Amino acid sequence: MDKKVIKIDFDTIDISKEEPITEPERQYYFIAKARALVKKKADELGRTLTCKVTTFGCQMNQKDSEKLLGILELVGYEQAETEKADFVIYNTCTVRDNANQKVYGRLGYLNGVKRENPNMLIALCGCMMQESEVVEKIKKSYSFVDIIFGTHNIFKFAELLYTRLQSERMVIDIWKGTNDIVEDLPTERKYSFKAGVNIMFGCNNFCSYCIVPYVRGRERSRNPKDIIREIEDLASQGVVEVMLLGQNVNSYGKSLEDPMTFAQLLQEIEKVDGIERIRFMTSHPKDLSDELIEVMKHSKKICKHMHLPLQSGSTRILEKMNRSYTKESYLELAQKIRKAIPDISITTDIIVGFPGETDEDVEETIDVVKKVRYDSAFTFIYSKRSGTPAAVMEGQVPEEINKERFDRLLSVVQQISREMTQRFSDQEVEVLVEEENQQDASLVTGRMSNNIIVHFKADKSLIGKIVKVKLLECKGFYYMAELI
Ligand code: 5AD
Ligand code: SF4
């Protein structure tokens, strides 16, 4: 694993002084303080303390978890393989109810682990913690949890950890929102050659089914100078691929003091030497500009992949979802993208079972799938999120009906996805080698620019490199290939 280079010697920070009030200096100070306590504990036990960060949900959460791990390692914890560790943190997701249920189930297990290890601390953070009912339930029924914080104050983790290490009480710190973005926190990256980069936080769209705007707050764009500086820093450490992260990247820059479009940001990132691939997610169809299509079409670095959530193909349902586009305007957009960039992969998210959805609406969705011909699609059954407008809409659809419609949609999605993947057979393409193949150690696994997975025989020393391969055999959703 690679560290973000933070040029600070935490052992030289004077922790006898009062805490600084500015960030990130304040957190550096608390890292140093917590580090002293963890070192004392490790000396007492005669071993290094261990930690495990478990992530639920999306790429934003994965990115946040890298920040948590960066702090934990600086504090003196060593990463453990399992949750039998001295510090376990769950970074939670609440976009669908099954994510919440998973957390409660696993907390039961953690309680058992904690009984066997009196030194163990358990922390919960992320989207679920932004819901007051969740925090109440944890306080009442899971009182063995040590630290709870939300999505807006992740940067304060070192301070909260120090507070808990010093006292025996549960530490709870949830913010309702924030306009601040704290730069220059440590990060522990999972891969040495690719990295996620936040370009914005929060969401202003209020799709009626979605809890994200309530738990991630209002849309805030990072300053382009900070983004470029981070990407230059990553490139200097050997990163070749960046994934730009935001709930709605197409509205990047609108709220900046000097407004800038997402397409302009991409052009700036393209200039960074060493970066060979640029990905981004997620794009909201209502904000996708012709300027972006034009920039993608001429770019050598922006990957040929567009994740363009459809959610529903029925204009009637789209309106109730507050998506601000129609079936026709979505189809027109998808065709425009395919025409401009013929070898692009278009992928999507679809929800089945939105309140009031009928068989005809589902047929409209299937019709869009057949017309756009998605390279792949994530399909979800609608999950009622309390506090969102859709939760109180009439016509909640029974589970059995949703299940049948979901299966019907899925079989069309899969059939088309297989056919679409097949279209690259026999081509010679560039692949970023990402890891050793999990089943067969003589193979490596990589990704094409359009995100399709490719397996081929090669030495592991190629991991992190972009190589040329010939696609030999399409196996449904992935390829077997040979190095050329
Ligand atoms: N129920 C089901 N799926 C949802 N998503 C968001 N909210 C819900 C919900 N309440 C899906 C959307 C989104 C993806 C990240 O999760 O399709 O694009
Ligand atoms: Fe949720 Fe809609 Fe925002 Fe996506 S764009 S995070 S679906 S509110």
Coordinates of C-alpha atoms and ligand atoms in Angstrom, one line a residue:
M1 CA 0.0 0.0 0.0
D2 CA 1.1 3.5 -0.7
K3 CA 1.0 6.6 1.5
K4 CA 0.1 10.1 0.5
V5 CA 3.4 11.9 1.1
I6 CA 2.7 14.1 4.1
K7 CA 5.9 15.9 4.9
I8 CA 5.4 16.0 8.6
D9 CA 7.2 14.4 11.5
F10 CA 4.5 13.6 13.9
D11 CA 7.0 12.9 16.7
T12 CA 8.2 16.4 16.6
I13 CA 4.8 18.0 17.2
D14 CA 4.7 19.6 20.6
I15 CA 1.7 17.9 22.3
S16 CA 2.2 19.7 25.6
K17 CA 1.0 22.9 23.9
E18 CA -2.7 23.9 23.5
E19 CA -4.4 22.4 20.4
P20 CA -4.3 24.5 17.2
I21 CA -7.7 25.9 16.0
T22 CA -7.0 25.7 12.3
E23 CA -7.3 22.6 10.1
P24 CA -5.5 20.4 9.2
E25 CA -2.9 21.4 11.8
R26 CA -5.4 20.6 14.6
Q27 CA -5.7 17.0 13.3
Y28 CA -2.0 16.6 13.0
Y29 CA -1.8 17.6 16.6
F30 CA -4.4 15.0 17.6
I31 CA -2.7 12.3 15.5
A32 CA 0.5 13.0 17.5
K33 CA -1.4 12.9 20.8
A34 CA -3.2 9.6 19.9
R35 CA 0.1 8.2 18.7
A36 CA 1.6 8.7 22.1
L37 CA -1.3 6.9 23.8
V38 CA -1.3 4.0 21.3
K39 CA 2.4 3.6 21.7
K40 CA 2.0 3.4 25.5
K41 CA -0.7 0.8 25.1
A42 CA 1.5 -1.2 22.6
D43 CA 4.4 -1.1 25.1
E44 CA 2.2 -2.4 27.9
L45 CA 0.9 -5.2 25.7
G46 CA 4.2 -6.0 24.2
R47 CA 2.7 -6.0 20.6
T48 CA 1.6 -3.7 17.9
L49 CA -2.1 -2.7 18.0
T50 CA -4.1 -3.7 14.9
C51 CA -7.0 -2.1 13.0
K52 CA -9.5 -3.1 10.4
V53 CA -11.6 -0.7 8.3
T54 CA -14.7 -2.2 6.7
T55 CA -16.4 -0.3 3.9
F56 CA -20.0 -0.6 2.8
G57 CA -21.4 1.1 -0.3
C58 CA -20.0 3.3 -3.0
Q59 CA -16.6 4.6 -4.2
M60 CA -17.0 7.7 -2.1
N61 CA -17.1 5.6 1.0
Q62 CA -14.0 3.6 -0.2
K63 CA -12.2 6.9 -0.7
D64 CA -13.2 8.0 2.8
S65 CA -12.0 4.7 4.2
E66 CA -8.6 5.3 2.7
K67 CA -8.5 8.5 4.7
L68 CA -9.5 6.7 7.9
L69 CA -6.8 4.1 7.4
G70 CA -4.2 6.8 6.6
I71 CA -4.9 8.3 10.1
L72 CA -5.0 4.9 11.9
E73 CA -1.6 4.0 10.5
L74 CA -0.1 7.3 11.5
V75 CA -1.6 6.8 15.0
G76 CA 0.3 3.5 15.2
Y77 CA -2.2 0.8 14.3
E78 CA -1.2 -1.9 11.9
Q79 CA -3.7 -3.2 9.3
A80 CA -5.3 -6.6 10.2
E81 CA -6.8 -9.1 7.7
T82 CA -9.9 -9.7 9.8
E83 CA -12.1 -7.9 12.3
K84 CA -10.4 -9.6 15.2
A85 CA -8.5 -6.4 15.7
D86 CA -7.9 -3.8 18.4
F87 CA -9.8 -1.1 16.4
V88 CA -12.6 -1.9 14.0
I89 CA -14.4 0.8 12.1
Y90 CA -17.5 0.3 9.9
N91 CA -17.9 3.0 7.2
T92 CA -21.6 2.6 6.5
C93 CA -24.0 3.1 3.6
T94 CA -27.7 3.8 3.8
V95 CA -28.7 4.1 0.2
R96 CA -30.8 0.9 0.4
D97 CA -32.2 -0.7 3.6
N98 CA -30.3 -4.0 3.1
A99 CA -27.0 -2.1 3.6
N100 CA -28.3 -1.0 7.0
Q101 CA -29.4 -4.5 8.0
K102 CA -26.0 -5.8 7.2
V103 CA -24.4 -3.4 9.6
Y104 CA -26.7 -4.4 12.5
G105 CA -26.1 -8.1 11.8
R106 CA -22.3 -7.7 11.9
L107 CA -22.4 -5.5 15.0
G108 CA -23.8 -8.6 16.8
Y109 CA -20.7 -10.5 15.7
L110 CA -18.3 -7.7 16.7
N111 CA -19.8 -7.6 20.2
G112 CA -18.7 -11.2 20.6
V113 CA -15.2 -10.3 19.4
K114 CA -15.0 -7.4 21.8
R115 CA -15.9 -9.6 24.8
E116 CA -12.7 -11.6 24.1
N117 CA -10.5 -8.5 23.6
P118 CA -10.9 -5.9 26.4
N119 CA -8.6 -3.5 24.4
M120 CA -10.9 -3.5 21.4
L121 CA -12.6 -0.3 20.2
I122 CA -15.4 -0.2 17.7
A123 CA -16.3 2.9 15.6
L124 CA -19.1 3.6 13.2
C125 CA -19.2 6.3 10.6
G126 CA -20.6 7.2 7.2
C127 CA -24.0 7.8 5.7
M128 CA -26.1 5.6 8.1
M129 CA -24.9 7.7 11.1
Q130 CA -26.4 10.8 9.6
E131 CA -29.8 9.4 10.4
S132 CA -30.9 10.2 14.0
E133 CA -33.0 7.1 14.4
V134 CA -29.9 5.0 13.7
V135 CA -27.8 6.8 16.3
E136 CA -30.6 6.4 18.9
K137 CA -30.9 2.7 18.1
I138 CA -27.1 2.2 18.5
K139 CA -27.0 4.1 21.8
K140 CA -29.9 2.0 23.1
S141 CA -29.1 -1.5 21.8
Y142 CA -25.4 -1.5 20.8
S143 CA -23.9 0.4 23.7
F144 CA -20.6 -1.4 23.2
V145 CA -19.8 0.9 20.3
D146 CA -17.1 3.4 21.2
I147 CA -17.2 6.2 18.6
I148 CA -19.9 7.4 16.2
F149 CA -19.4 10.1 13.6
G150 CA -20.9 11.1 10.3
T151 CA -20.0 12.1 6.8
H152 CA -19.3 15.8 7.4
N153 CA -16.6 15.4 10.0
I154 CA -14.5 12.5 8.8
F155 CA -11.5 14.9 8.9
K156 CA -11.9 15.0 12.7
F157 CA -11.3 11.3 13.1
A158 CA -8.0 11.7 14.9
E159 CA -9.5 14.1 17.4
L160 CA -12.5 11.8 18.1
L161 CA -10.2 8.8 18.4
Y162 CA -8.0 10.7 20.9
T163 CA -11.0 11.7 22.9
R164 CA -12.2 8.1 23.2
L165 CA -8.7 6.8 24.0
Q166 CA -8.7 9.2 26.9
S167 CA -12.1 8.5 28.4
E168 CA -14.3 5.5 28.9
R169 CA -17.4 7.1 27.3
M170 CA -19.0 6.6 24.0
V171 CA -18.0 9.5 21.7
I172 CA -20.7 10.8 19.4
D173 CA -20.2 13.6 17.0
I174 CA -22.6 14.1 14.1
W175 CA -22.8 17.3 12.1
K176 CA -26.0 18.3 10.2
G177 CA -23.9 19.7 7.3
T178 CA -20.8 21.8 6.5
N179 CA -19.5 24.0 3.8
D180 CA -15.9 23.3 4.7
I181 CA -13.5 21.0 2.8
V182 CA -10.4 20.1 4.7
E183 CA -7.4 19.5 2.5
D184 CA -4.1 17.7 3.1
L185 CA -5.2 14.8 5.3
P186 CA -3.2 11.6 5.2
T187 CA -4.5 8.8 3.0
E188 CA -3.5 5.1 2.7
R189 CA -4.2 4.0 -0.9
K190 CA -5.3 0.5 -1.7
Y191 CA -3.5 0.5 -5.1
S192 CA -0.2 2.1 -6.0
F193 CA -1.1 2.8 -9.6
K194 CA -4.7 4.0 -9.4
A195 CA -6.5 6.3 -7.1
G196 CA -9.9 7.9 -6.5
V197 CA -9.9 11.7 -6.2
N198 CA -12.9 13.6 -4.8
I199 CA -13.8 16.6 -7.0
M200 CA -17.0 17.4 -5.2
F201 CA -19.1 16.4 -2.2
G202 CA -22.8 16.2 -1.6
C203 CA -25.7 16.4 -4.0
N204 CA -28.4 19.0 -4.7
N205 CA -30.7 16.9 -6.9
F206 CA -33.1 15.5 -4.5
C207 CA -34.3 12.6 -6.6
S208 CA -37.4 11.6 -4.6
Y209 CA -36.2 8.0 -3.7
C210 CA -32.7 9.0 -2.7
I211 CA -31.3 9.6 0.8
V212 CA -27.9 10.9 -0.4
P213 CA -28.7 14.6 -0.3
Y214 CA -29.9 14.2 3.3
V215 CA -26.8 12.3 4.5
R216 CA -24.1 13.9 2.3
G217 CA -25.3 17.4 2.4
R218 CA -25.3 20.2 -0.2
E219 CA -23.1 20.1 -3.3
R220 CA -19.6 21.6 -2.8
S221 CA -16.9 21.5 -5.4
R222 CA -13.3 21.3 -4.5
N223 CA -11.0 24.1 -5.7
P224 CA -9.5 23.0 -9.1
K225 CA -6.0 24.0 -7.8
D226 CA -6.3 21.6 -4.9
I227 CA -7.5 18.8 -7.3
I228 CA -4.6 19.3 -9.7
R229 CA -2.1 19.5 -6.9
E230 CA -3.4 16.2 -5.5
I231 CA -3.3 14.6 -9.0
E232 CA 0.2 15.9 -9.6
D233 CA 1.3 14.5 -6.3
L234 CA -0.3 11.1 -7.1
A235 CA 1.4 11.0 -10.6
S236 CA 4.7 11.7 -8.9
Q237 CA 4.1 8.6 -6.8
G238 CA 3.5 6.4 -9.8
V239 CA -0.3 6.6 -10.2
V240 CA -1.4 6.3 -13.8
E241 CA -5.2 6.2 -13.5
V242 CA -7.4 8.6 -11.5
M243 CA -11.1 8.1 -10.9
L244 CA -12.8 11.5 -10.3
L245 CA -15.5 11.1 -7.7
G246 CA -18.7 13.1 -7.2
Q247 CA -22.5 12.4 -6.9
N248 CA -23.0 14.5 -10.0
V249 CA -19.7 15.4 -11.7
N250 CA -21.5 17.2 -14.5
S251 CA -22.4 20.0 -12.2
Y252 CA -18.8 20.4 -11.0
G253 CA -17.6 24.0 -10.5
K254 CA -21.0 25.8 -10.6
S255 CA -20.7 27.0 -7.0
L256 CA -17.0 28.0 -7.2
E257 CA -15.9 31.6 -6.8
D258 CA -14.5 31.4 -10.3
P259 CA -17.0 29.0 -11.9
M260 CA -15.5 26.3 -14.1
T261 CA -17.2 23.4 -16.0
F262 CA -16.4 19.7 -15.5
A263 CA -15.2 19.6 -19.1
Q264 CA -12.7 22.4 -18.4
L265 CA -11.5 20.6 -15.3
L266 CA -10.9 17.4 -17.3
Q267 CA -8.8 19.4 -19.8
E268 CA -6.6 20.6 -16.9
I269 CA -6.2 17.1 -15.5
E270 CA -5.3 15.8 -18.9
K271 CA -2.2 18.1 -18.8
V272 CA -0.8 16.3 -15.8
D273 CA 2.3 14.3 -16.9
G274 CA 2.3 10.6 -15.9
I275 CA -1.5 10.3 -15.7
E276 CA -2.5 8.1 -18.5
R277 CA -6.2 7.3 -17.7
I278 CA -8.9 9.5 -16.4
R279 CA -12.3 8.0 -15.2
F280 CA -15.2 9.7 -13.5
M281 CA -18.5 8.9 -11.9
T282 CA -21.3 9.6 -11.6
S283 CA -22.9 11.6 -14.4
H284 CA -26.4 12.9 -14.1
P285 CA -28.1 12.9 -17.6
K286 CA -29.7 16.2 -17.0
D287 CA -26.4 18.1 -16.7
L288 CA -24.3 16.2 -19.4
S289 CA -23.0 18.9 -21.8
D290 CA -22.1 18.8 -25.4
E291 CA -18.8 20.3 -24.3
L292 CA -18.1 17.2 -22.2
I293 CA -18.8 14.9 -25.2
E294 CA -16.5 17.0 -27.4
V295 CA -13.7 16.9 -24.8
M296 CA -14.1 13.1 -24.4
K297 CA -14.1 12.5 -28.1
H298 CA -10.7 14.2 -28.6
S299 CA -9.1 13.1 -25.4
K300 CA -6.3 10.5 -25.3
K301 CA -6.6 10.0 -21.6
I302 CA -10.3 10.1 -20.7
C303 CA -11.5 6.5 -20.6
K304 CA -14.2 5.4 -23.1
H305 CA -16.8 4.7 -20.4
M306 CA -19.8 6.7 -19.4
H307 CA -21.9 5.6 -16.4
L308 CA -25.2 7.3 -17.1
P309 CA -27.9 6.3 -14.5
L310 CA -31.3 5.9 -16.2
Q311 CA -33.3 4.8 -13.0
S312 CA -36.4 4.4 -15.1
G313 CA -37.4 4.5 -18.8
S314 CA -40.9 5.7 -18.1
T315 CA -41.3 9.5 -18.4
R316 CA -44.2 9.3 -15.9
I317 CA -42.0 7.7 -13.3
L318 CA -39.0 9.8 -14.1
E319 CA -41.1 12.9 -13.3
K320 CA -42.2 11.4 -9.9
M321 CA -38.5 10.6 -9.3
N322 CA -37.6 14.3 -9.9
R323 CA -35.0 13.3 -12.5
S324 CA -35.6 16.3 -14.8
Y325 CA -35.4 14.3 -18.1
T326 CA -37.7 12.2 -20.2
K327 CA -37.4 8.9 -21.9
E328 CA -37.0 10.6 -25.2
S329 CA -34.4 13.2 -24.0
Y330 CA -32.4 10.4 -22.4
L331 CA -32.4 8.3 -25.5
E332 CA -31.4 11.3 -27.6
L333 CA -28.4 11.9 -25.2
A334 CA -27.3 8.3 -25.3
Q335 CA -27.4 8.2 -29.1
K336 CA -25.5 11.5 -29.3
I337 CA -22.7 9.9 -27.1
R338 CA -22.6 6.7 -29.1
K339 CA -22.4 8.6 -32.4
A340 CA -19.6 10.9 -31.2
I341 CA -17.6 8.1 -29.5
P342 CA -18.6 4.8 -31.2
D343 CA -16.4 2.5 -29.1
I344 CA -17.6 3.9 -25.7
S345 CA -19.2 1.7 -23.1
I346 CA -22.4 3.1 -21.6
T347 CA -23.4 1.6 -18.3
T348 CA -26.3 2.5 -16.0
D349 CA -28.3 2.1 -12.8
I350 CA -32.0 1.1 -12.8
I351 CA -34.5 1.0 -10.0
V352 CA -37.5 -1.4 -10.2
G353 CA -40.5 -0.9 -8.0
F354 CA -40.7 2.9 -7.5
P355 CA -44.1 3.7 -6.0
G356 CA -46.9 3.6 -8.6
E357 CA -44.8 1.7 -11.1
T358 CA -46.9 -0.5 -13.4
D359 CA -46.1 -3.2 -15.9
E360 CA -46.2 -0.7 -18.7
D361 CA -43.6 1.5 -17.0
V362 CA -41.3 -1.5 -16.6
E363 CA -41.8 -2.2 -20.3
E364 CA -40.7 1.4 -21.1
T365 CA -37.5 0.8 -19.1
I366 CA -36.9 -2.5 -20.9
D367 CA -37.4 -0.6 -24.2
V368 CA -34.7 1.9 -23.2
V369 CA -32.3 -0.9 -22.3
K370 CA -32.9 -2.4 -25.8
K371 CA -32.4 0.9 -27.6
V372 CA -29.3 2.1 -25.7
R373 CA -27.8 -1.4 -25.4
Y374 CA -26.0 -0.9 -22.2
D375 CA -22.6 -2.6 -21.8
S376 CA -23.7 -3.3 -18.3
A377 CA -26.2 -2.2 -15.8
F378 CA -26.7 -2.3 -12.0
T379 CA -30.3 -3.1 -11.3
F380 CA -31.9 -2.5 -7.9
I381 CA -35.2 -3.1 -6.3
Y382 CA -36.6 0.1 -4.8
S383 CA -35.9 0.5 -1.1
K384 CA -38.1 2.8 0.9
R385 CA -35.9 5.4 2.7
S386 CA -37.7 7.3 5.5
G387 CA -37.5 11.0 5.1
T388 CA -37.5 10.9 1.3
P389 CA -40.6 12.1 -0.6
A390 CA -41.1 8.7 -2.3
A391 CA -41.4 6.9 1.1
V392 CA -44.8 8.5 1.6
M393 CA -46.0 8.2 -2.0
E394 CA -49.0 6.1 -2.8
G395 CA -48.8 2.8 -4.6
Q396 CA -45.8 1.1 -2.9
V397 CA -45.4 -2.1 -5.0
P398 CA -45.6 -5.5 -3.3
E399 CA -42.3 -7.5 -3.2
E400 CA -43.4 -10.5 -5.3
I401 CA -44.5 -8.2 -8.1
N402 CA -41.2 -6.3 -8.0
K403 CA -39.2 -9.6 -7.9
E404 CA -40.9 -10.8 -11.1
R405 CA -40.3 -7.5 -12.9
F406 CA -36.8 -7.3 -11.7
D407 CA -36.0 -10.8 -13.1
R408 CA -37.6 -9.9 -16.4
L409 CA -35.5 -6.7 -16.7
L410 CA -32.3 -8.5 -15.5
S411 CA -32.5 -11.1 -18.2
V412 CA -32.8 -8.5 -20.9
V413 CA -29.9 -6.5 -19.4
Q414 CA -27.7 -9.6 -19.2
Q415 CA -28.5 -10.8 -22.7
I416 CA -27.6 -7.3 -24.2
S417 CA -24.6 -7.0 -22.0
R418 CA -23.2 -10.3 -23.3
E419 CA -23.8 -9.2 -26.9
M420 CA -22.2 -5.8 -26.3
T421 CA -19.1 -7.2 -24.7
Q422 CA -18.7 -9.6 -27.6
R423 CA -18.3 -6.7 -30.0
F424 CA -14.6 -6.2 -29.2
S425 CA -13.6 -9.8 -30.1
D426 CA -10.2 -10.1 -31.9
Q427 CA -9.3 -6.5 -31.3
E428 CA -6.0 -5.4 -30.0
V429 CA -6.5 -3.1 -27.0
E430 CA -4.7 -1.5 -24.2
V431 CA -5.2 -2.8 -20.7
L432 CA -4.1 -1.5 -17.3
V433 CA -2.9 -4.6 -15.4
E434 CA -4.5 -4.4 -11.9
E435 CA -3.8 -7.7 -10.1
E436 CA -2.9 -11.3 -10.1
N437 CA -5.9 -13.4 -11.2
Q438 CA -7.7 -14.6 -8.1
Q439 CA -8.3 -18.2 -9.5
D440 CA -5.1 -18.8 -11.5
A441 CA -1.8 -17.3 -10.4
S442 CA -0.3 -17.7 -13.9
L443 CA -2.8 -15.1 -15.1
V444 CA -3.1 -11.4 -14.5
T445 CA -6.3 -9.3 -14.6
G446 CA -6.7 -5.9 -16.1
R447 CA -9.2 -3.4 -17.4
M448 CA -9.7 -2.0 -20.9
S449 CA -10.4 1.8 -21.2
N450 CA -14.1 1.0 -21.4
N451 CA -13.9 -0.9 -18.1
I452 CA -14.2 -4.4 -19.5
I453 CA -12.2 -7.0 -17.5
V454 CA -9.5 -9.0 -19.3
H455 CA -7.5 -12.0 -18.1
F456 CA -4.2 -13.1 -19.7
K457 CA -1.0 -14.9 -19.0
A458 CA 1.7 -12.5 -17.9
D459 CA 4.2 -11.8 -15.2
K460 CA 3.0 -10.1 -12.0
S461 CA 5.7 -7.4 -12.6
L462 CA 3.3 -5.9 -15.1
I463 CA 0.9 -4.9 -12.4
G464 CA 0.3 -1.2 -12.6
K465 CA 1.4 -1.0 -16.3
I466 CA -0.6 -0.4 -19.4
V467 CA 0.1 -3.1 -21.9
K468 CA -1.3 -4.2 -25.3
V469 CA -3.3 -7.4 -25.6
K470 CA -5.2 -9.3 -28.2
L471 CA -8.8 -10.2 -27.2
L472 CA -9.2 -13.9 -27.9
E473 CA -12.3 -15.2 -26.3
C474 CA -15.3 -13.4 -24.9
K475 CA -16.6 -15.2 -21.8
G476 CA -19.9 -13.3 -21.4
F477 CA -18.9 -10.2 -19.4
Y478 CA -15.1 -10.5 -19.7
Y479 CA -12.3 -11.6 -22.0
M480 CA -9.5 -14.0 -22.2
A481 CA -6.6 -12.4 -24.0
E482 CA -2.9 -12.7 -24.9
L483 CA -0.1 -10.3 -24.4
I484 CA 1.3 -8.8 -27.7
Ligands
5AD1 N1 -33.8 2.2 -3.7 C1 -33.2 1.5 -4.6 N2 -32.1 2.0 -5.3 C2 -31.7 3.2 -5.0 N3 -30.6 3.9 -5.5 C3 -30.6 5.1 -4.8 N4 -31.6 5.2 -3.9 C4 -32.3 4.0 -4.0 C5 -33.4 3.5 -3.3 N5 -34.1 4.2 -2.4 C6 -29.8 3.4 -6.5 C7 -29.8 4.4 -7.7 C8 -28.5 5.0 -7.7 C9 -27.6 4.0 -7.1 C10 -26.3 4.4 -6.5 O1 -28.4 3.4 -6.1 O2 -30.0 3.6 -8.9 O3 -28.0 5.4 -9.0
SF4_2 FE1 -29.3 10.4 -5.2 FE2 -30.2 11.5 -7.4 FE3 -28.1 12.7 -6.0 FE4 -27.8 10.4 -7.4 S1 -28.3 12.3 -8.2 S2 -27.1 10.8 -5.3 S3 -29.7 9.4 -7.2 S4 -30.2 12.4 -5.3

